[in-house]
PDB file of C-alpha atoms and ligand atoms in Angstrom:
ATOM      1  CA  UNK A  66     -40.827  67.462  24.335  1.00 42.00           C
ATOM      2  CA  UNK A  67     -42.517  70.827  24.899  1.00 49.00           C
ATOM      3  CA  UNK A  68     -42.231  72.920  28.015  1.00 46.00           C
ATOM      4  CA  UNK A  69     -45.380  71.637  29.740  1.00 48.00           C
ATOM      5  CA  UNK A  70     -44.194  68.029  29.269  1.00 49.00           C
ATOM      6  CA  UNK A  71     -40.944  69.018  30.943  1.00 47.00           C
ATOM      7  CA  UNK A  72     -42.850  70.534  33.852  1.00 48.00           C
ATOM      8  CA  UNK A  73     -45.045  67.472  34.455  1.00 56.00           C
ATOM      9  CA  UNK A  74     -42.159  65.013  34.141  1.00 68.00           C
ATOM     10  CA  UNK A  75     -41.080  63.724  37.535  1.00 83.00           C
ATOM     11  CA  UNK A  76     -38.339  61.507  38.808  1.00 94.00           C
ATOM     12  CA  UNK A  77     -39.329  57.909  39.360  1.00 97.00           C
ATOM     13  CA  UNK A  78     -37.029  56.051  41.724  1.00 97.00           C
ATOM     14  CA  UNK A  79     -36.091  52.450  40.988  1.00 97.00           C
ATOM     15  CA  UNK A  80     -35.811  49.264  43.109  1.00 97.00           C
ATOM     16  CA  UNK A  81     -32.097  49.924  43.645  1.00 97.00           C
ATOM     17  CA  UNK A  82     -32.895  53.341  45.168  1.00 97.00           C
ATOM     18  CA  UNK A  83     -34.703  51.975  48.251  1.00 98.00           C
ATOM     19  CA  UNK A  84     -31.647  51.947  50.489  1.00 97.00           C
ATOM     20  CA  UNK A  85     -30.776  55.567  49.710  1.00 97.00           C
ATOM     21  CA  UNK A  86     -34.171  57.148  49.159  1.00 97.00           C
ATOM     22  CA  UNK A  87     -36.959  55.361  51.052  1.00 98.00           C
ATOM     23  CA  UNK A  88     -37.970  57.544  53.977  1.00 98.00           C
ATOM     24  CA  UNK A  89     -39.820  55.558  56.695  1.00 98.00           C
ATOM     25  CA  UNK A  90     -41.203  58.635  58.448  1.00 97.00           C
ATOM     26  CA  UNK A  91     -42.599  60.135  55.257  1.00 97.00           C
ATOM     27  CA  UNK A  92     -44.144  56.766  54.356  1.00 97.00           C
ATOM     28  CA  UNK A  93     -45.782  56.335  57.758  1.00 97.00           C
ATOM     29  CA  UNK A  94     -47.085  59.909  57.740  1.00 96.00           C
ATOM     30  CA  UNK A  95     -48.490  59.516  54.246  1.00 94.00           C
ATOM     31  CA  UNK A  96     -50.303  56.225  54.835  1.00 94.00           C
ATOM     32  CA  UNK A  97     -50.736  55.662  58.585  1.00 94.00           C
ATOM     33  CA  UNK A  98     -51.062  59.050  60.299  1.00 94.00           C
ATOM     34  CA  UNK A  99     -54.407  59.876  61.889  1.00 93.00           C
ATOM     35  CA  UNK A 100     -55.267  62.145  58.922  1.00 91.00           C
ATOM     36  CA  UNK A 101     -54.280  59.556  56.338  1.00 92.00           C
ATOM     37  CA  UNK A 102     -56.298  56.843  58.042  1.00 89.00           C
ATOM     38  CA  UNK A 103     -59.327  59.137  58.271  1.00 82.00           C
ATOM     39  CA  UNK A 104     -58.992  60.290  54.648  1.00 79.00           C
ATOM     40  CA  UNK A 105     -58.953  56.865  53.069  1.00 70.00           C
ATOM     41  CA  UNK A 106     -58.141  53.677  54.785  1.00 61.00           C
ATOM     42  CA  UNK A 107     -55.610  51.223  53.466  1.00 75.00           C
ATOM     43  CA  UNK A 108     -57.456  48.240  52.084  1.00 82.00           C
ATOM     44  CA  UNK A 109     -55.006  45.922  53.861  1.00 84.00           C
ATOM     45  CA  UNK A 110     -56.735  46.783  57.115  1.00 89.00           C
ATOM     46  CA  UNK A 111     -59.914  45.181  55.785  1.00 89.00           C
ATOM     47  CA  UNK A 112     -58.438  42.153  54.017  1.00 94.00           C
ATOM     48  CA  UNK A 113     -55.958  40.966  56.663  1.00 96.00           C
ATOM     49  CA  UNK A 114     -58.431  40.718  59.576  1.00 96.00           C
ATOM     50  CA  UNK A 115     -60.732  38.651  57.335  1.00 95.00           C
ATOM     51  CA  UNK A 116     -57.843  36.294  56.492  1.00 97.00           C
ATOM     52  CA  UNK A 117     -56.927  36.130  60.189  1.00 98.00           C
ATOM     53  CA  UNK A 118     -60.469  35.029  61.024  1.00 97.00           C
ATOM     54  CA  UNK A 119     -60.341  32.334  58.334  1.00 98.00           C
ATOM     55  CA  UNK A 120     -57.055  31.037  59.729  1.00 98.00           C
ATOM     56  CA  UNK A 121     -58.548  30.792  63.204  1.00 98.00           C
ATOM     57  CA  UNK A 122     -61.363  28.704  61.722  1.00 98.00           C
ATOM     58  CA  UNK A 123     -59.297  26.419  59.494  1.00 97.00           C
ATOM     59  CA  UNK A 124     -55.925  25.887  61.236  1.00 98.00           C
ATOM     60  CA  UNK A 125     -55.259  24.234  64.580  1.00 98.00           C
ATOM     61  CA  UNK A 126     -53.208  26.335  67.046  1.00 98.00           C
ATOM     62  CA  UNK A 127     -50.172  24.061  66.547  1.00 98.00           C
ATOM     63  CA  UNK A 128     -50.343  24.739  62.786  1.00 98.00           C
ATOM     64  CA  UNK A 129     -50.162  28.530  63.171  1.00 98.00           C
ATOM     65  CA  UNK A 130     -47.287  29.443  65.452  1.00 98.00           C
ATOM     66  CA  UNK A 131     -44.972  31.579  63.312  1.00 98.00           C
ATOM     67  CA  UNK A 132     -45.558  34.412  60.860  1.00 98.00           C
ATOM     68  CA  UNK A 133     -43.025  36.161  58.630  1.00 98.00           C
ATOM     69  CA  UNK A 134     -43.779  39.512  56.937  1.00 98.00           C
ATOM     70  CA  UNK A 135     -41.377  40.129  54.037  1.00 99.00           C
ATOM     71  CA  UNK A 136     -41.013  43.798  53.111  1.00 98.00           C
ATOM     72  CA  UNK A 137     -42.869  45.089  56.161  1.00 98.00           C
ATOM     73  CA  UNK A 138     -41.165  48.450  55.728  1.00 98.00           C
ATOM     74  CA  UNK A 139     -41.619  50.518  58.892  1.00 98.00           C
ATOM     75  CA  UNK A 140     -45.101  49.044  59.466  1.00 98.00           C
ATOM     76  CA  UNK A 141     -46.381  46.674  62.137  1.00 98.00           C
ATOM     77  CA  UNK A 142     -49.961  46.208  60.970  1.00 97.00           C
ATOM     78  CA  UNK A 143     -49.442  42.530  60.041  1.00 98.00           C
ATOM     79  CA  UNK A 144     -48.515  41.851  63.677  1.00 98.00           C
ATOM     80  CA  UNK A 145     -51.580  43.835  64.778  1.00 98.00           C
ATOM     81  CA  UNK A 146     -53.964  42.005  62.413  1.00 98.00           C
ATOM     82  CA  UNK A 147     -52.693  38.486  63.150  1.00 98.00           C
ATOM     83  CA  UNK A 148     -52.091  38.942  66.889  1.00 98.00           C
ATOM     84  CA  UNK A 149     -54.716  36.340  67.895  1.00 98.00           C
ATOM     85  CA  UNK A 150     -53.657  33.817  65.263  1.00 98.00           C
ATOM     86  CA  UNK A 151     -49.978  33.172  65.950  1.00 98.00           C
ATOM     87  CA  UNK A 152     -47.323  33.054  68.680  1.00 98.00           C
ATOM     88  CA  UNK A 153     -44.292  34.637  67.014  1.00 98.00           C
ATOM     89  CA  UNK A 154     -43.975  37.353  64.367  1.00 98.00           C
ATOM     90  CA  UNK A 155     -40.877  37.982  62.274  1.00 98.00           C
ATOM     91  CA  UNK A 156     -40.849  41.373  60.542  1.00 99.00           C
ATOM     92  CA  UNK A 157     -38.319  41.849  57.762  1.00 99.00           C
ATOM     93  CA  UNK A 158     -37.247  44.475  55.250  1.00 98.00           C
ATOM     94  CA  UNK A 159     -34.464  45.481  52.868  1.00 98.00           C
ATOM     95  CA  UNK A 160     -33.880  48.983  54.252  1.00 98.00           C
ATOM     96  CA  UNK A 161     -31.988  49.358  57.539  1.00 98.00           C
ATOM     97  CA  UNK A 162     -33.802  52.604  58.373  1.00 98.00           C
ATOM     98  CA  UNK A 163     -37.091  50.684  58.272  1.00 98.00           C
ATOM     99  CA  UNK A 164     -35.680  48.025  60.591  1.00 98.00           C
ATOM    100  CA  UNK A 165     -34.536  50.788  62.974  1.00 98.00           C
ATOM    101  CA  UNK A 166     -38.104  52.142  63.137  1.00 98.00           C
ATOM    102  CA  UNK A 167     -39.426  48.641  63.894  1.00 98.00           C
ATOM    103  CA  UNK A 168     -36.827  48.187  66.657  1.00 98.00           C
ATOM    104  CA  UNK A 169     -37.824  51.553  68.148  1.00 98.00           C
ATOM    105  CA  UNK A 170     -41.445  50.429  68.204  1.00 98.00           C
ATOM    106  CA  UNK A 171     -40.479  47.209  69.989  1.00 98.00           C
ATOM    107  CA  UNK A 172     -38.601  49.319  72.594  1.00 98.00           C
ATOM    108  CA  UNK A 173     -41.698  51.596  72.927  1.00 97.00           C
ATOM    109  CA  UNK A 174     -39.721  54.599  71.683  1.00 96.00           C
ATOM    110  CA  UNK A 175     -41.394  57.395  69.725  1.00 87.00           C
ATOM    111  CA  UNK A 176     -42.675  56.250  66.298  1.00 89.00           C
ATOM    112  CA  UNK A 177     -46.001  56.850  64.611  1.00 96.00           C
ATOM    113  CA  UNK A 178     -49.120  56.418  66.742  1.00 97.00           C
ATOM    114  CA  UNK A 179     -50.652  53.074  65.718  1.00 97.00           C
ATOM    115  CA  UNK A 180     -53.954  53.720  67.545  1.00 96.00           C
ATOM    116  CA  UNK A 181     -55.833  55.045  64.437  1.00 94.00           C
ATOM    117  CA  UNK A 182     -54.782  51.867  62.586  1.00 95.00           C
ATOM    118  CA  UNK A 183     -55.771  49.663  65.530  1.00 96.00           C
ATOM    119  CA  UNK A 184     -59.210  51.303  65.605  1.00 94.00           C
ATOM    120  CA  UNK A 185     -59.793  50.420  61.933  1.00 93.00           C
ATOM    121  CA  UNK A 186     -58.628  46.835  62.513  1.00 94.00           C
ATOM    122  CA  UNK A 187     -60.949  46.511  65.501  1.00 95.00           C
ATOM    123  CA  UNK A 188     -63.803  47.960  63.460  1.00 92.00           C
ATOM    124  CA  UNK A 189     -63.204  45.341  60.743  1.00 92.00           C
ATOM    125  CA  UNK A 190     -63.159  42.649  63.416  1.00 95.00           C
ATOM    126  CA  UNK A 191     -66.566  43.819  64.668  1.00 93.00           C
ATOM    127  CA  UNK A 192     -67.684  44.987  68.085  1.00 81.00           C
ATOM    128  CA  UNK A 193     -67.742  48.364  69.807  1.00 90.00           C
ATOM    129  CA  UNK A 194     -65.339  51.246  69.262  1.00 92.00           C
ATOM    130  CA  UNK A 195     -62.274  50.212  71.284  1.00 95.00           C
ATOM    131  CA  UNK A 196     -61.252  52.154  74.359  1.00 96.00           C
ATOM    132  CA  UNK A 197     -57.704  53.439  74.821  1.00 96.00           C
ATOM    133  CA  UNK A 198     -57.048  50.498  77.138  1.00 97.00           C
ATOM    134  CA  UNK A 199     -58.192  47.977  74.519  1.00 97.00           C
ATOM    135  CA  UNK A 200     -55.993  49.663  71.875  1.00 98.00           C
ATOM    136  CA  UNK A 201     -53.038  49.458  74.270  1.00 98.00           C
ATOM    137  CA  UNK A 202     -53.685  45.771  74.855  1.00 98.00           C
ATOM    138  CA  UNK A 203     -53.816  45.075  71.122  1.00 98.00           C
ATOM    139  CA  UNK A 204     -50.529  46.910  70.550  1.00 98.00           C
ATOM    140  CA  UNK A 205     -48.814  45.261  73.521  1.00 98.00           C
ATOM    141  CA  UNK A 206     -49.850  41.812  72.372  1.00 98.00           C
ATOM    142  CA  UNK A 207     -48.473  42.476  68.872  1.00 98.00           C
ATOM    143  CA  UNK A 208     -45.271  43.899  70.362  1.00 98.00           C
ATOM    144  CA  UNK A 209     -44.796  40.779  72.474  1.00 98.00           C
ATOM    145  CA  UNK A 210     -45.184  38.587  69.393  1.00 98.00           C
ATOM    146  CA  UNK A 211     -42.518  40.542  67.509  1.00 98.00           C
ATOM    147  CA  UNK A 212     -40.219  40.343  70.536  1.00 98.00           C
ATOM    148  CA  UNK A 213     -40.662  36.549  70.482  1.00 98.00           C
ATOM    149  CA  UNK A 214     -39.972  36.456  66.733  1.00 98.00           C
ATOM    150  CA  UNK A 215     -37.590  39.140  65.549  1.00 98.00           C
ATOM    151  CA  UNK A 216     -36.713  41.928  63.153  1.00 98.00           C
ATOM    152  CA  UNK A 217     -34.532  40.895  60.238  1.00 98.00           C
ATOM    153  CA  UNK A 218     -32.894  42.019  57.040  1.00 98.00           C
ATOM    154  CA  UNK A 219     -34.547  40.603  53.891  1.00 98.00           C
ATOM    155  CA  UNK A 220     -33.745  40.713  50.204  1.00 98.00           C
ATOM    156  CA  UNK A 221     -36.292  39.054  47.942  1.00 98.00           C
ATOM    157  CA  UNK A 222     -33.682  38.789  45.174  1.00 98.00           C
ATOM    158  CA  UNK A 223     -31.537  36.356  47.167  1.00 98.00           C
ATOM    159  CA  UNK A 224     -32.091  32.589  47.192  1.00 98.00           C
ATOM    160  CA  UNK A 225     -32.316  32.870  50.976  1.00 98.00           C
ATOM    161  CA  UNK A 226     -34.452  35.951  51.530  1.00 98.00           C
ATOM    162  CA  UNK A 227     -34.133  36.161  55.325  1.00 98.00           C
ATOM    163  CA  UNK A 228     -30.774  34.590  56.278  1.00 98.00           C
ATOM    164  CA  UNK A 229     -31.336  35.079  60.021  1.00 98.00           C
ATOM    165  CA  UNK A 230     -34.174  32.542  59.975  1.00 98.00           C
ATOM    166  CA  UNK A 231     -31.473  29.955  59.394  1.00 95.00           C
ATOM    167  CA  UNK A 232     -33.591  27.771  57.123  1.00 94.00           C
ATOM    168  CA  UNK A 233     -36.507  27.503  59.554  1.00 96.00           C
ATOM    169  CA  UNK A 234     -39.841  27.650  57.726  1.00 98.00           C
ATOM    170  CA  UNK A 235     -42.851  29.577  58.990  1.00 98.00           C
ATOM    171  CA  UNK A 236     -46.551  28.695  59.105  1.00 98.00           C
ATOM    172  CA  UNK A 237     -47.784  31.970  57.616  1.00 98.00           C
ATOM    173  CA  UNK A 238     -45.936  34.132  55.119  1.00 98.00           C
ATOM    174  CA  UNK A 239     -47.181  37.663  54.457  1.00 98.00           C
ATOM    175  CA  UNK A 240     -45.967  40.142  51.876  1.00 98.00           C
ATOM    176  CA  UNK A 241     -47.825  43.325  51.069  1.00 97.00           C
ATOM    177  CA  UNK A 242     -46.911  45.690  48.202  1.00 97.00           C
ATOM    178  CA  UNK A 243     -43.300  44.514  48.214  1.00 98.00           C
ATOM    179  CA  UNK A 244     -42.652  42.357  45.147  1.00 98.00           C
ATOM    180  CA  UNK A 245     -43.984  44.897  42.658  1.00 98.00           C
ATOM    181  CA  UNK A 246     -41.790  47.517  44.371  1.00 98.00           C
ATOM    182  CA  UNK A 247     -38.656  45.372  44.345  1.00 98.00           C
ATOM    183  CA  UNK A 248     -38.801  43.913  40.820  1.00 98.00           C
ATOM    184  CA  UNK A 249     -37.995  45.459  37.448  1.00 98.00           C
ATOM    185  CA  UNK A 250     -39.494  42.771  35.238  1.00 98.00           C
ATOM    186  CA  UNK A 251     -41.748  39.712  35.353  1.00 98.00           C
ATOM    187  CA  UNK A 252     -38.893  37.223  35.176  1.00 98.00           C
ATOM    188  CA  UNK A 253     -37.402  38.756  38.300  1.00 98.00           C
ATOM    189  CA  UNK A 254     -40.841  38.755  39.930  1.00 98.00           C
ATOM    190  CA  UNK A 255     -41.301  35.001  39.387  1.00 98.00           C
ATOM    191  CA  UNK A 256     -37.814  34.301  40.763  1.00 98.00           C
ATOM    192  CA  UNK A 257     -38.500  36.424  43.871  1.00 98.00           C
ATOM    193  CA  UNK A 258     -41.819  34.638  44.498  1.00 98.00           C
ATOM    194  CA  UNK A 259     -39.932  31.334  44.390  1.00 98.00           C
ATOM    195  CA  UNK A 260     -37.252  32.690  46.751  1.00 98.00           C
ATOM    196  CA  UNK A 261     -39.872  33.821  49.263  1.00 98.00           C
ATOM    197  CA  UNK A 262     -41.755  30.556  49.124  1.00 98.00           C
ATOM    198  CA  UNK A 263     -38.758  28.632  50.541  1.00 98.00           C
ATOM    199  CA  UNK A 264     -39.544  30.264  53.881  1.00 98.00           C
ATOM    200  CA  UNK A 265     -43.069  28.789  53.997  1.00 98.00           C
ATOM    201  CA  UNK A 266     -43.720  25.225  55.133  1.00 98.00           C
ATOM    202  CA  UNK A 267     -45.907  23.000  53.039  1.00 98.00           C
ATOM    203  CA  UNK A 268     -49.500  23.302  54.318  1.00 98.00           C
ATOM    204  CA  UNK A 269     -48.819  26.865  55.481  1.00 98.00           C
ATOM    205  CA  UNK A 270     -50.609  29.970  54.200  1.00 98.00           C
ATOM    206  CA  UNK A 271     -49.283  32.667  51.902  1.00 98.00           C
ATOM    207  CA  UNK A 272     -50.896  36.107  52.088  1.00 98.00           C
ATOM    208  CA  UNK A 273     -50.039  38.460  49.246  1.00 98.00           C
ATOM    209  CA  UNK A 274     -51.156  42.051  48.774  1.00 97.00           C
ATOM    210  CA  UNK A 275     -50.390  43.540  45.384  1.00 97.00           C
ATOM    211  CA  UNK A 276     -50.958  46.707  43.426  1.00 95.00           C
ATOM    212  CA  UNK A 277     -52.502  45.934  40.020  1.00 95.00           C
ATOM    213  CA  UNK A 278     -51.636  47.576  36.712  1.00 95.00           C
ATOM    214  CA  UNK A 279     -49.825  50.611  38.022  1.00 96.00           C
ATOM    215  CA  UNK A 280     -46.367  51.965  37.261  1.00 97.00           C
ATOM    216  CA  UNK A 281     -45.491  54.028  40.311  1.00 97.00           C
ATOM    217  CA  UNK A 282     -46.555  55.081  43.807  1.00 96.00           C
ATOM    218  CA  UNK A 283     -45.976  57.983  46.166  1.00 95.00           C
ATOM    219  CA  UNK A 284     -43.925  56.861  49.168  1.00 95.00           C
ATOM    220  CA  UNK A 285     -44.563  60.175  50.943  1.00 95.00           C
ATOM    221  CA  UNK A 286     -43.389  63.764  50.396  1.00 91.00           C
ATOM    222  CA  UNK A 287     -43.850  63.281  46.658  1.00 90.00           C
ATOM    223  CA  UNK A 288     -41.058  60.712  46.474  1.00 96.00           C
ATOM    224  CA  UNK A 289     -42.242  58.494  43.651  1.00 97.00           C
ATOM    225  CA  UNK A 290     -41.070  54.888  43.304  1.00 98.00           C
ATOM    226  CA  UNK A 291     -41.440  52.582  40.331  1.00 98.00           C
ATOM    227  CA  UNK A 292     -43.897  49.664  40.423  1.00 98.00           C
ATOM    228  CA  UNK A 293     -43.797  46.636  38.188  1.00 98.00           C
ATOM    229  CA  UNK A 294     -47.047  46.762  36.205  1.00 98.00           C
ATOM    230  CA  UNK A 295     -48.828  43.460  36.886  1.00 97.00           C
ATOM    231  CA  UNK A 296     -52.111  42.055  35.653  1.00 96.00           C
ATOM    232  CA  UNK A 297     -54.007  39.803  38.041  1.00 96.00           C
ATOM    233  CA  UNK A 298     -53.441  36.739  35.841  1.00 97.00           C
ATOM    234  CA  UNK A 299     -49.660  37.273  35.831  1.00 98.00           C
ATOM    235  CA  UNK A 300     -49.657  37.159  39.633  1.00 98.00           C
ATOM    236  CA  UNK A 301     -51.860  34.067  39.761  1.00 98.00           C
ATOM    237  CA  UNK A 302     -49.632  32.279  37.211  1.00 98.00           C
ATOM    238  CA  UNK A 303     -46.541  33.052  39.303  1.00 98.00           C
ATOM    239  CA  UNK A 304     -48.240  31.718  42.437  1.00 98.00           C
ATOM    240  CA  UNK A 305     -49.406  28.508  40.729  1.00 98.00           C
ATOM    241  CA  UNK A 306     -45.883  27.853  39.465  1.00 98.00           C
ATOM    242  CA  UNK A 307     -44.471  27.842  43.022  1.00 98.00           C
ATOM    243  CA  UNK A 308     -47.023  25.276  44.229  1.00 98.00           C
ATOM    244  CA  UNK A 309     -49.751  27.405  45.805  1.00 98.00           C
ATOM    245  CA  UNK A 310     -53.319  26.093  45.748  1.00 98.00           C
ATOM    246  CA  UNK A 311     -54.800  28.940  43.722  1.00 98.00           C
ATOM    247  CA  UNK A 312     -58.128  27.277  42.727  1.00 98.00           C
ATOM    248  CA  UNK A 313     -59.033  27.176  46.440  1.00 98.00           C
ATOM    249  CA  UNK A 314     -57.520  30.522  47.386  1.00 98.00           C
ATOM    250  CA  UNK A 315     -59.457  33.337  49.025  1.00 97.00           C
ATOM    251  CA  UNK A 316     -59.103  36.455  46.903  1.00 96.00           C
ATOM    252  CA  UNK A 317     -60.257  40.051  46.965  1.00 92.00           C
ATOM    253  CA  UNK A 318     -59.759  42.226  43.910  1.00 89.00           C
ATOM    254  CA  UNK A 319     -60.683  45.819  44.595  1.00 79.00           C
ATOM    255  CA  UNK A 320     -60.831  47.298  41.123  1.00 70.00           C
ATOM    256  CA  UNK A 321     -61.542  50.833  42.257  1.00 78.00           C
ATOM    257  CA  UNK A 322     -58.452  50.687  44.459  1.00 82.00           C
ATOM    258  CA  UNK A 323     -56.272  48.781  41.976  1.00 92.00           C
ATOM    259  CA  UNK A 324     -55.192  46.207  44.537  1.00 94.00           C
ATOM    260  CA  UNK A 325     -55.533  42.484  45.096  1.00 95.00           C
ATOM    261  CA  UNK A 326     -55.285  40.454  48.286  1.00 96.00           C
ATOM    262  CA  UNK A 327     -54.991  36.696  48.165  1.00 98.00           C
ATOM    263  CA  UNK A 328     -54.554  33.944  50.734  1.00 98.00           C
ATOM    264  CA  UNK A 329     -53.489  30.523  49.479  1.00 98.00           C
ATOM    265  CA  UNK A 330     -52.189  27.281  50.956  1.00 98.00           C
ATOM    266  CA  UNK A 331     -48.780  25.898  49.948  1.00 98.00           C
ATOM    267  CA  UNK A 332     -49.388  22.384  48.616  1.00 98.00           C
TER     268      UNK A 332
HETATM  269  C1  SAM B 655     -44.575  49.996  49.299  1.00 58.89           C
HETATM  270  S1  SAM B 655     -43.518  49.514  50.602  1.00 58.89           S
HETATM  271  C2  SAM B 655     -44.596  48.357  51.465  1.00 58.89           C
HETATM  272  C3  SAM B 655     -44.388  48.347  52.950  1.00 58.89           C
HETATM  273  C4  SAM B 655     -45.431  47.578  53.761  1.00 58.89           C
HETATM  274  N1  SAM B 655     -45.429  46.172  53.400  1.00 58.89           N
HETATM  275  C5  SAM B 655     -46.812  48.143  53.607  1.00 58.89           C
HETATM  276  O1  SAM B 655     -47.722  47.414  53.216  1.00 58.89           O
HETATM  277  O2  SAM B 655     -47.022  49.323  53.920  1.00 58.89           O
HETATM  278  C6  SAM B 655     -42.359  48.470  49.778  1.00 58.89           C
HETATM  279  C7  SAM B 655     -41.353  47.839  50.692  1.00 58.89           C
HETATM  280  O3  SAM B 655     -40.552  46.915  49.946  1.00 58.89           O
HETATM  281  C8  SAM B 655     -39.256  46.941  50.507  1.00 58.89           C
HETATM  282  N2  SAM B 655     -38.281  46.376  49.550  1.00 58.89           N
HETATM  283  C9  SAM B 655     -37.752  46.975  48.455  1.00 58.89           C
HETATM  284  N3  SAM B 655     -36.851  46.166  47.870  1.00 58.89           N
HETATM  285  C10 SAM B 655     -36.818  45.022  48.601  1.00 58.89           C
HETATM  286  C11 SAM B 655     -36.070  43.816  48.508  1.00 58.89           C
HETATM  287  N4  SAM B 655     -35.168  43.620  47.544  1.00 58.89           N
HETATM  288  N5  SAM B 655     -36.287  42.854  49.439  1.00 58.89           N
HETATM  289  C12 SAM B 655     -37.187  43.042  50.430  1.00 58.89           C
HETATM  290  N6  SAM B 655     -37.925  44.174  50.576  1.00 58.89           N
HETATM  291  C13 SAM B 655     -37.739  45.154  49.669  1.00 58.89           C
HETATM  292  C14 SAM B 655     -39.038  48.412  50.783  1.00 58.89           C
HETATM  293  O4  SAM B 655     -37.966  48.649  51.670  1.00 58.89           O
HETATM  294  C15 SAM B 655     -40.392  48.823  51.329  1.00 58.89           C
HETATM  295  O5  SAM B 655     -40.425  48.707  52.727  1.00 58.89           O
END
């Protein structure tokens, strides 16, 4: 290795480093600060409101009461996007520091300002630019839903991913950019998908957001974490094998962005 190779080489953190090295504040600043949102919006904020609208059209209210986000990190945008769809939101993650940030948000203590994110969600939903009051109402509604649900520890590698749910299954299961962060190989990935799926009732919807064909990502302040490199077909195969109705799924593949969003029903 010559000197310039040495200089460009950087440390890539692994799935087992999340507890020690994932910094919620750096992550939120990097992806959800006003500047970050203005510079280039997270594609999730386009895909999830579209899925929410489809759920409103295709599920009766009694079929869409509970939502679980696995690997939410310090983010609450799933609760914001699905606020009109469900009654209770459970946010979960592997890193205690992330759960602390979520609890602070529920208590209305200082965390990142979610208004720039809310504005993008509202824009995707259509209608005029929301006033401050409308943004407040959106956030308060989402907060109430999380209060009714809860904030929980999750580990996708365990047979029971979210023990605090005590075996209760949810109507909607969401997981965005988590599995490819948490898994070192495809065998592990398939096992984790199966573990997650136990939390979803049959007939419920699974919403997955995944990075495609990438090896690492910046979690903020140049802290680089490993990603499992996945082709779209590998993900679809894993989802079929756990009994999701993939032929009738709604899918967005954004090649330029290297991400895929999919919503499928559990058969
Ligand atoms: C790239 S972040 C995604 C956060 C959020 N879902 C989003 O879309 O911004 C990856 C998340 O996976 C979580 N994670 C890592 N290992 C995990 C595991 N074994 N079980 C559950 N979550 C895990 C991390 O703590 C982190 O919050």
